[in-house]
Coordinates of C-alpha atoms in Angstrom, one line a residue:
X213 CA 211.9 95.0 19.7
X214 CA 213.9 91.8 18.1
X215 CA 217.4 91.4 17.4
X216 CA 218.7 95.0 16.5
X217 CA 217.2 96.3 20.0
X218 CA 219.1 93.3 21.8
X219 CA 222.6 93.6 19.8
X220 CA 221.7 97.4 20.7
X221 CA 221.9 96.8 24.1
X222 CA 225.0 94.5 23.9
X223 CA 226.8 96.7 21.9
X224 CA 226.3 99.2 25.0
X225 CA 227.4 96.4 27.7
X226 CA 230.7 95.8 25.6
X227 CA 231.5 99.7 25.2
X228 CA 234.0 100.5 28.0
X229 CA 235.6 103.8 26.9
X230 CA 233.2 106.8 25.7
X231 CA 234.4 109.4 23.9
X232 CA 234.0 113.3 24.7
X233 CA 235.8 112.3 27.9
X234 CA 237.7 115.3 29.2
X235 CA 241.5 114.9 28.4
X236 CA 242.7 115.2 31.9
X237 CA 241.1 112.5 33.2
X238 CA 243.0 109.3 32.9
X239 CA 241.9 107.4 30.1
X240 CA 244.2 104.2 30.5
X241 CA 242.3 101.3 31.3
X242 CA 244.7 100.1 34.3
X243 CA 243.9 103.5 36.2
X244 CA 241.9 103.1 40.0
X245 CA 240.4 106.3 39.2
X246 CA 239.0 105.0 35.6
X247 CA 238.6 101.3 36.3
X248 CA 236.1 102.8 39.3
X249 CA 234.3 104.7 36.5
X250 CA 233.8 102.6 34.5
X251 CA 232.7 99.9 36.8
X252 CA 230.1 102.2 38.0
X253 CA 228.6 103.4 34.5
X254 CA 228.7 99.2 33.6
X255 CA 226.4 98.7 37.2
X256 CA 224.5 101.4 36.4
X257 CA 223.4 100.0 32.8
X258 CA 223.1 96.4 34.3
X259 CA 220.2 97.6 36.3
X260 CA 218.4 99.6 33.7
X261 CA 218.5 96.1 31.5
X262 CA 217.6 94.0 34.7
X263 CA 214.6 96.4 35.0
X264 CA 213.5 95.9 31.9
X265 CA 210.4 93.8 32.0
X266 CA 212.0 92.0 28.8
X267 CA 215.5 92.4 28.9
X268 CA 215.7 91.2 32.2
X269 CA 214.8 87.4 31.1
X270 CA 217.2 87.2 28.6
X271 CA 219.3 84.5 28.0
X272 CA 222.5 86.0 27.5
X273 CA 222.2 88.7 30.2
X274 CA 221.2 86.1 32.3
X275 CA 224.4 84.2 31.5
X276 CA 226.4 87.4 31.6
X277 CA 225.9 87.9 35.4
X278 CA 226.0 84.7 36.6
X279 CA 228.4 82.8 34.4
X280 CA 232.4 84.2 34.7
X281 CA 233.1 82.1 31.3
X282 CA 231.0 81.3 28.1
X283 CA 228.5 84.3 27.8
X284 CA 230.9 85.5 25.1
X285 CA 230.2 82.0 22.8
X286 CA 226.7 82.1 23.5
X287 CA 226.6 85.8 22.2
X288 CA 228.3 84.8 19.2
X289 CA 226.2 81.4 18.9
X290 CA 223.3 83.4 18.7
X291 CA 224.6 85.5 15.5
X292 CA 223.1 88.7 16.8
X293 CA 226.2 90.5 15.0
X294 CA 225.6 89.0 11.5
X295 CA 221.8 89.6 11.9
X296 CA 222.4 93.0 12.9
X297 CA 225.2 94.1 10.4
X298 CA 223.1 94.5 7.3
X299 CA 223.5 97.8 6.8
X300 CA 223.5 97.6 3.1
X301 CA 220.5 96.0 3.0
X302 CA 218.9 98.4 5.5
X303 CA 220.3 101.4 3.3
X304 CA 218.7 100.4 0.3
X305 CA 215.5 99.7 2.2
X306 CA 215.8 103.6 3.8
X307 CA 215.7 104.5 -0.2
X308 CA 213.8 101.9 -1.8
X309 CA 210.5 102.2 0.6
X310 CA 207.5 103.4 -1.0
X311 CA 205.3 103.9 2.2
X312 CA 207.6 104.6 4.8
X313 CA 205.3 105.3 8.7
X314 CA 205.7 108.8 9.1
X315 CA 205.8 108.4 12.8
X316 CA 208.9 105.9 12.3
X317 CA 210.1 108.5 10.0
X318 CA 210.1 111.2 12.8
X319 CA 211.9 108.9 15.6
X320 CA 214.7 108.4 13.5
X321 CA 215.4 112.0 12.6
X322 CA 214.8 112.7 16.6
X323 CA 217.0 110.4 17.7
X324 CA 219.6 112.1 15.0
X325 CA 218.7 115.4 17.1
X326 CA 218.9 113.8 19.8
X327 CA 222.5 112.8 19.5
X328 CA 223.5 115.7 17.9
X329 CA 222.4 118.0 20.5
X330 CA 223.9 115.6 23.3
X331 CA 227.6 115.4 21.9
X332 CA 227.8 119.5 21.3
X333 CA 226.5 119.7 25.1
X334 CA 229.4 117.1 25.9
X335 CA 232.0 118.6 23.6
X336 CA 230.9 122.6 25.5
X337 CA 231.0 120.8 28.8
X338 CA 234.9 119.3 28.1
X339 CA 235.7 122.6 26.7
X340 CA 234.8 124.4 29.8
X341 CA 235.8 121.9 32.0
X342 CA 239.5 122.0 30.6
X343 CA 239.8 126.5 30.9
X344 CA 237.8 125.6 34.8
X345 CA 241.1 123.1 35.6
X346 CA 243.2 126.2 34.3
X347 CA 241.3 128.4 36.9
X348 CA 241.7 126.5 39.6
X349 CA 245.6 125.6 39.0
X350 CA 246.0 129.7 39.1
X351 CA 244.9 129.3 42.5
X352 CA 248.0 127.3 42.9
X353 CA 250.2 130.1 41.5
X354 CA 248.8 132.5 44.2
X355 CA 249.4 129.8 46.7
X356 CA 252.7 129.4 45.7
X357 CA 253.2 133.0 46.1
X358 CA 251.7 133.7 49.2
X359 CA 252.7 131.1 51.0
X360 CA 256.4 130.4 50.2
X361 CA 257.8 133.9 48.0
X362 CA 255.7 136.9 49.3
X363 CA 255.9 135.9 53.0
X364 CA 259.4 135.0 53.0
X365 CA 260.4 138.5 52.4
X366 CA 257.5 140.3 54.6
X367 CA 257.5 139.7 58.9
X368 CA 254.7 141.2 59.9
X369 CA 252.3 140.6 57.0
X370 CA 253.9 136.3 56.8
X371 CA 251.6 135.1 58.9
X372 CA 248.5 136.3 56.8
X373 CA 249.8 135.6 53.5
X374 CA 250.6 131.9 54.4
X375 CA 247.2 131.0 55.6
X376 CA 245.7 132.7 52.7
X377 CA 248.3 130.8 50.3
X378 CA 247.2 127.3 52.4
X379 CA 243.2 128.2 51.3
X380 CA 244.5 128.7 48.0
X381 CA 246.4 125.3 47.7
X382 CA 243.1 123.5 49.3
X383 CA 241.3 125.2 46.6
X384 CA 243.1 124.7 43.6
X385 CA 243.3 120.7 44.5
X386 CA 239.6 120.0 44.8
X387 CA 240.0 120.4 41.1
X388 CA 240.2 116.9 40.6
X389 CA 237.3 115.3 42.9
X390 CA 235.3 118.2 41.1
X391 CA 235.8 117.0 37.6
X392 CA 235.7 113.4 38.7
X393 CA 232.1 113.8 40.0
X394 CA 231.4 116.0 36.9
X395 CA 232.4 113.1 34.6
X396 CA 230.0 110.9 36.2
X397 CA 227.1 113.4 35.2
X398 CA 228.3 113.5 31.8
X399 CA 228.5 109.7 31.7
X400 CA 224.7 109.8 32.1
X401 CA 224.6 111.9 28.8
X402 CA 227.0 110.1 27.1
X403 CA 224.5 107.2 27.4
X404 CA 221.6 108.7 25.3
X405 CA 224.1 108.8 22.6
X406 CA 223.9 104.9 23.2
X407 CA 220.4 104.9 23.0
X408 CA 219.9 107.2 20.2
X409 CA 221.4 104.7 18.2
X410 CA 219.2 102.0 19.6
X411 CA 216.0 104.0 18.1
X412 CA 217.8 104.3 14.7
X413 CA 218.0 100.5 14.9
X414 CA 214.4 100.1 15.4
X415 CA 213.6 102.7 13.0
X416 CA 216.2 100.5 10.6
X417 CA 214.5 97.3 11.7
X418 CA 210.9 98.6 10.7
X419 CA 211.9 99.9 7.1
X420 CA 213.7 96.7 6.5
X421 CA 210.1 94.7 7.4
X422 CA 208.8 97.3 6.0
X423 CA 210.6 97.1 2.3
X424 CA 210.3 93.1 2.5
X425 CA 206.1 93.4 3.0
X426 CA 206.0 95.8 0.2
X427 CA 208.5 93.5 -2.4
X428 CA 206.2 90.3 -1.2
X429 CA 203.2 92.3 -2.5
X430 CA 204.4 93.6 -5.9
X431 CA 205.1 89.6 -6.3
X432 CA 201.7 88.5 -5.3
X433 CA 200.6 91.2 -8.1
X434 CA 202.9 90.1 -10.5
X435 CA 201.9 86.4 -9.9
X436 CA 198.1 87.3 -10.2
X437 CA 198.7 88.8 -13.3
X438 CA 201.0 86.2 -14.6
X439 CA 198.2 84.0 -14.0
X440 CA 195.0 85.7 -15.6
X441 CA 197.1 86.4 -18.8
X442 CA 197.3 82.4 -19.1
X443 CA 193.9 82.1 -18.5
X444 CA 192.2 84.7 -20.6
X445 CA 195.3 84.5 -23.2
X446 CA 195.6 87.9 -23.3
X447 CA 198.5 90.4 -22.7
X448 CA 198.4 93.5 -21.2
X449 CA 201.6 94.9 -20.5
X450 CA 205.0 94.3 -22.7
X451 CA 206.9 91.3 -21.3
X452 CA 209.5 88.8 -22.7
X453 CA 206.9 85.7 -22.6
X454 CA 204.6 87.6 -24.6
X455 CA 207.2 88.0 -27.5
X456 CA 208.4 84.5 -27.1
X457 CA 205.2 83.7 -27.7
X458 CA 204.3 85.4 -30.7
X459 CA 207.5 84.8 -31.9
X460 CA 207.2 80.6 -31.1
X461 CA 203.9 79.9 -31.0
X462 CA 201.4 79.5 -28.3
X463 CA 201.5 76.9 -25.4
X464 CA 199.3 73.8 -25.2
X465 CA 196.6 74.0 -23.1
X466 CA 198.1 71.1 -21.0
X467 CA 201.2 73.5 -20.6
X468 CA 198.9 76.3 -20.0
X469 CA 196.9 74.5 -17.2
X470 CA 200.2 73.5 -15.2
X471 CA 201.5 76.7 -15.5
X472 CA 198.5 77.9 -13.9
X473 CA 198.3 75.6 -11.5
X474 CA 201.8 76.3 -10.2
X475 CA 200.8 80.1 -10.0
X476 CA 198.0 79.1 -8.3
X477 CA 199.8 77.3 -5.8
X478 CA 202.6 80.1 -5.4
X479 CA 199.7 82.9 -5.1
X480 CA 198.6 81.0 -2.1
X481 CA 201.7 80.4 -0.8
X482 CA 202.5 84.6 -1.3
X483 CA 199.2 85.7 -0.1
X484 CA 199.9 83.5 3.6
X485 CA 203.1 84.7 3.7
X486 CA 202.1 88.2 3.1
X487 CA 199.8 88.1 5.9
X488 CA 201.8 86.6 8.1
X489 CA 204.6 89.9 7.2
X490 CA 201.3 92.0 7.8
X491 CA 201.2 90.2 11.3
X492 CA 204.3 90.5 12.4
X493 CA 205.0 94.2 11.6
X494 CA 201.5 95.3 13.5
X495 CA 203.4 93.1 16.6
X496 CA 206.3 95.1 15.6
X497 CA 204.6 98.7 15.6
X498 CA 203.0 97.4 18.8
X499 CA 205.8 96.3 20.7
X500 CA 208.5 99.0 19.1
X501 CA 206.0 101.9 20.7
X502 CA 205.6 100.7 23.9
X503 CA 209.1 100.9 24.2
X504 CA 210.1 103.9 23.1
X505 CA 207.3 105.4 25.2
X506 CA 209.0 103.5 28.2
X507 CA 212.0 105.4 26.9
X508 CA 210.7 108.7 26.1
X509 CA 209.5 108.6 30.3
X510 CA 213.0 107.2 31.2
X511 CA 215.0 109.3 29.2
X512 CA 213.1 112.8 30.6
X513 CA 213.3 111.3 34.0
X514 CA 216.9 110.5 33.9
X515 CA 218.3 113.8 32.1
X516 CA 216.4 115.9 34.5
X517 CA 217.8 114.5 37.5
X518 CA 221.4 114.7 35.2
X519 CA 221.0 118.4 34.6
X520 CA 219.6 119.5 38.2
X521 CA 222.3 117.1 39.8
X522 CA 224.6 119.1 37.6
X523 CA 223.3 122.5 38.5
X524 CA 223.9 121.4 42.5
X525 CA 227.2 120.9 41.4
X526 CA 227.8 123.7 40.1
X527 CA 226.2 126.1 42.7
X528 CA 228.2 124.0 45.5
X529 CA 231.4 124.7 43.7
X530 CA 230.9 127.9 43.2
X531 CA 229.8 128.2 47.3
X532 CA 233.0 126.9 48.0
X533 CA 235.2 129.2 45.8
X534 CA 233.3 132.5 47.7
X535 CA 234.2 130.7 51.1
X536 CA 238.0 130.2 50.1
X537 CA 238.2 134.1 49.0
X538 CA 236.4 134.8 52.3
X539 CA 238.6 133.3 53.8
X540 CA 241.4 134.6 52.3
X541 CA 240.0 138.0 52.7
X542 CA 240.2 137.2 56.8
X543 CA 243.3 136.7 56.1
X544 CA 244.5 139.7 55.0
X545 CA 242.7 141.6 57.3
X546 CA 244.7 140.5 60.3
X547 CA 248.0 141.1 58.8

């Protein structure tokens, strides 16, 4: 996949704060709670890269895990950021293409779908997750209540109310391990976003290969033609050299032959170096789509385990708020 897949995937190791995170949740970088988080989602991404039949061998992941100092100057030694920071030239390559592979075409506005629909699930989710820590802090209110005001001025019904106010105080603080395992789910999204951009990379990578095969071709054309005009003296399209010559005179044949021989020599030159482009972006296709099929299996493998992981969740919680008002029901039975 080259250099944008691998600053890709470095950009992804030095990430350490994701946004769409819900605003309860600590966010300071000195928390347990976060530091825990965080550590997980970075162990979790170290083992997708070490499973990589690729990734796994290279040299500054390698160094990453097993050196505590220096991976950083090898990582900028390498001048993955500079190589990977031309978006201009990319941009004008995006507009300037005139043969752009449909099929490269279609991954890139996939993986723009892709990530669109992935941050308005994560936006819903913190949404929800914020009026769902609302809920549940209600649930304090009626344990306040029952427990401490309600049975204070009631003797025979006391009893009752303050068990039912203690299930209601259990409930409303599992609030916090509930969201905290939620979060973990949603980190699993949070990292397609990661690798959405990763296939707009590619998909940037191939129209910038693509864009320099096609210039290096409209020169070989040029050349050729540069080159039979000086041998057959004729002119076929409107140029400067052809006014300059009518204008000055025509060449000497000595000039004529040198000139002809350094197009020569350049035509060969463009025509190896066009094959070798054509070479290099068939290993390009090759290699790009046997990784994003490696991804396309990954990615429905892990977001279906995200989502029905999720659901569990979900269907425990709501188990355990029908036990707590069962509970609570008990309660007011026997008073």
């Amino acid at each position: 996949m080259g250099d944008k897949e691998a600053m890709a995937k470095i950009k992804m190791l030095q990430c350490l704060i994701h946004e769409f995170v819900w605003h309860k949740l600590s966010a300071d970088n000195m928390d347990p709670d976060f530091v825990e988080r965080r550590r997980i989602g970075l162990e979790n991404f170290l083992l997708r890269v070490a499973c990589h039949p690729v990734l796994c061998h290279d040299k500054i992941f390698t160094s990453f895990l097993n050196q505590e100092s220096g991976w950083k100057e090898a990582l900028n030694e390498a001048g993955l950021q500079g190589k990977a920071d031309s978006r201009l030239k990319s941009l004008s390559a995006t507009f300037r293409v005139r043969n752009p592979d449909k099929r490269f075409t279609e991954l890139k506005h996939y993986s723009d779908e892709l990530q669109s629909v992935i941050s308005h699930l994560l936006r819903v989710r913190a949404r929800v997750a914020d009026r769902l820590y609302g809920v549940y802090k209600v649930h304090g209110n009626y344990g306040r209540v029952f427990r401490y005001e309600w049975s204070a001025i009631e003797k025979e019904m006391g009893d009752g109310l303050q068990s039912a106010g203690h299930h209601m105080d259990v409930y409303a603080a599992s609030i916090d391990d509930i969201l905290e395992e939620e979060e973990h789910y949603a980190d699993q999204l949070k990292e397609y976003l990661f690798y959405a951009e990763a296939l707009r990379a590619v998909c940037r990578k191939h129209e910038l290969m693509q864009y320099d095969l096609e210039m290096s071709a409209l020169d070989l054309v040029s050349k050729k033609q540069q080159c039979e005009e000086l041998a057959t003296g004729t002119v076929r399209t409107f140029s400067l050299k052809g006014m300059t010559s009518k204008l000055f005179g025509q060449e000497t044949p000595e000039q004529r032959e040198s000139k002809i021989k350094q197009l020569e020599e350049q035509i060969e030159e463009g025509e190896e170096q066009l094959k070798v482009q054509n070479e290099d972006s068939r290993d390009f296709v090759q290699n790009a789509w046997l990784e994003i099929e490696r991804f396309k299996d990954q990615k429905n493998r892990d977001l279906k385990e995200a989502l029905i992981n999720y659901a569990v969740m979900q269907i425990s919680m709501c188990k355990k708020g029908i036990q707590v008002w069962t509970n609570a029901k008990e309660c007011f039975s026997k008073m």
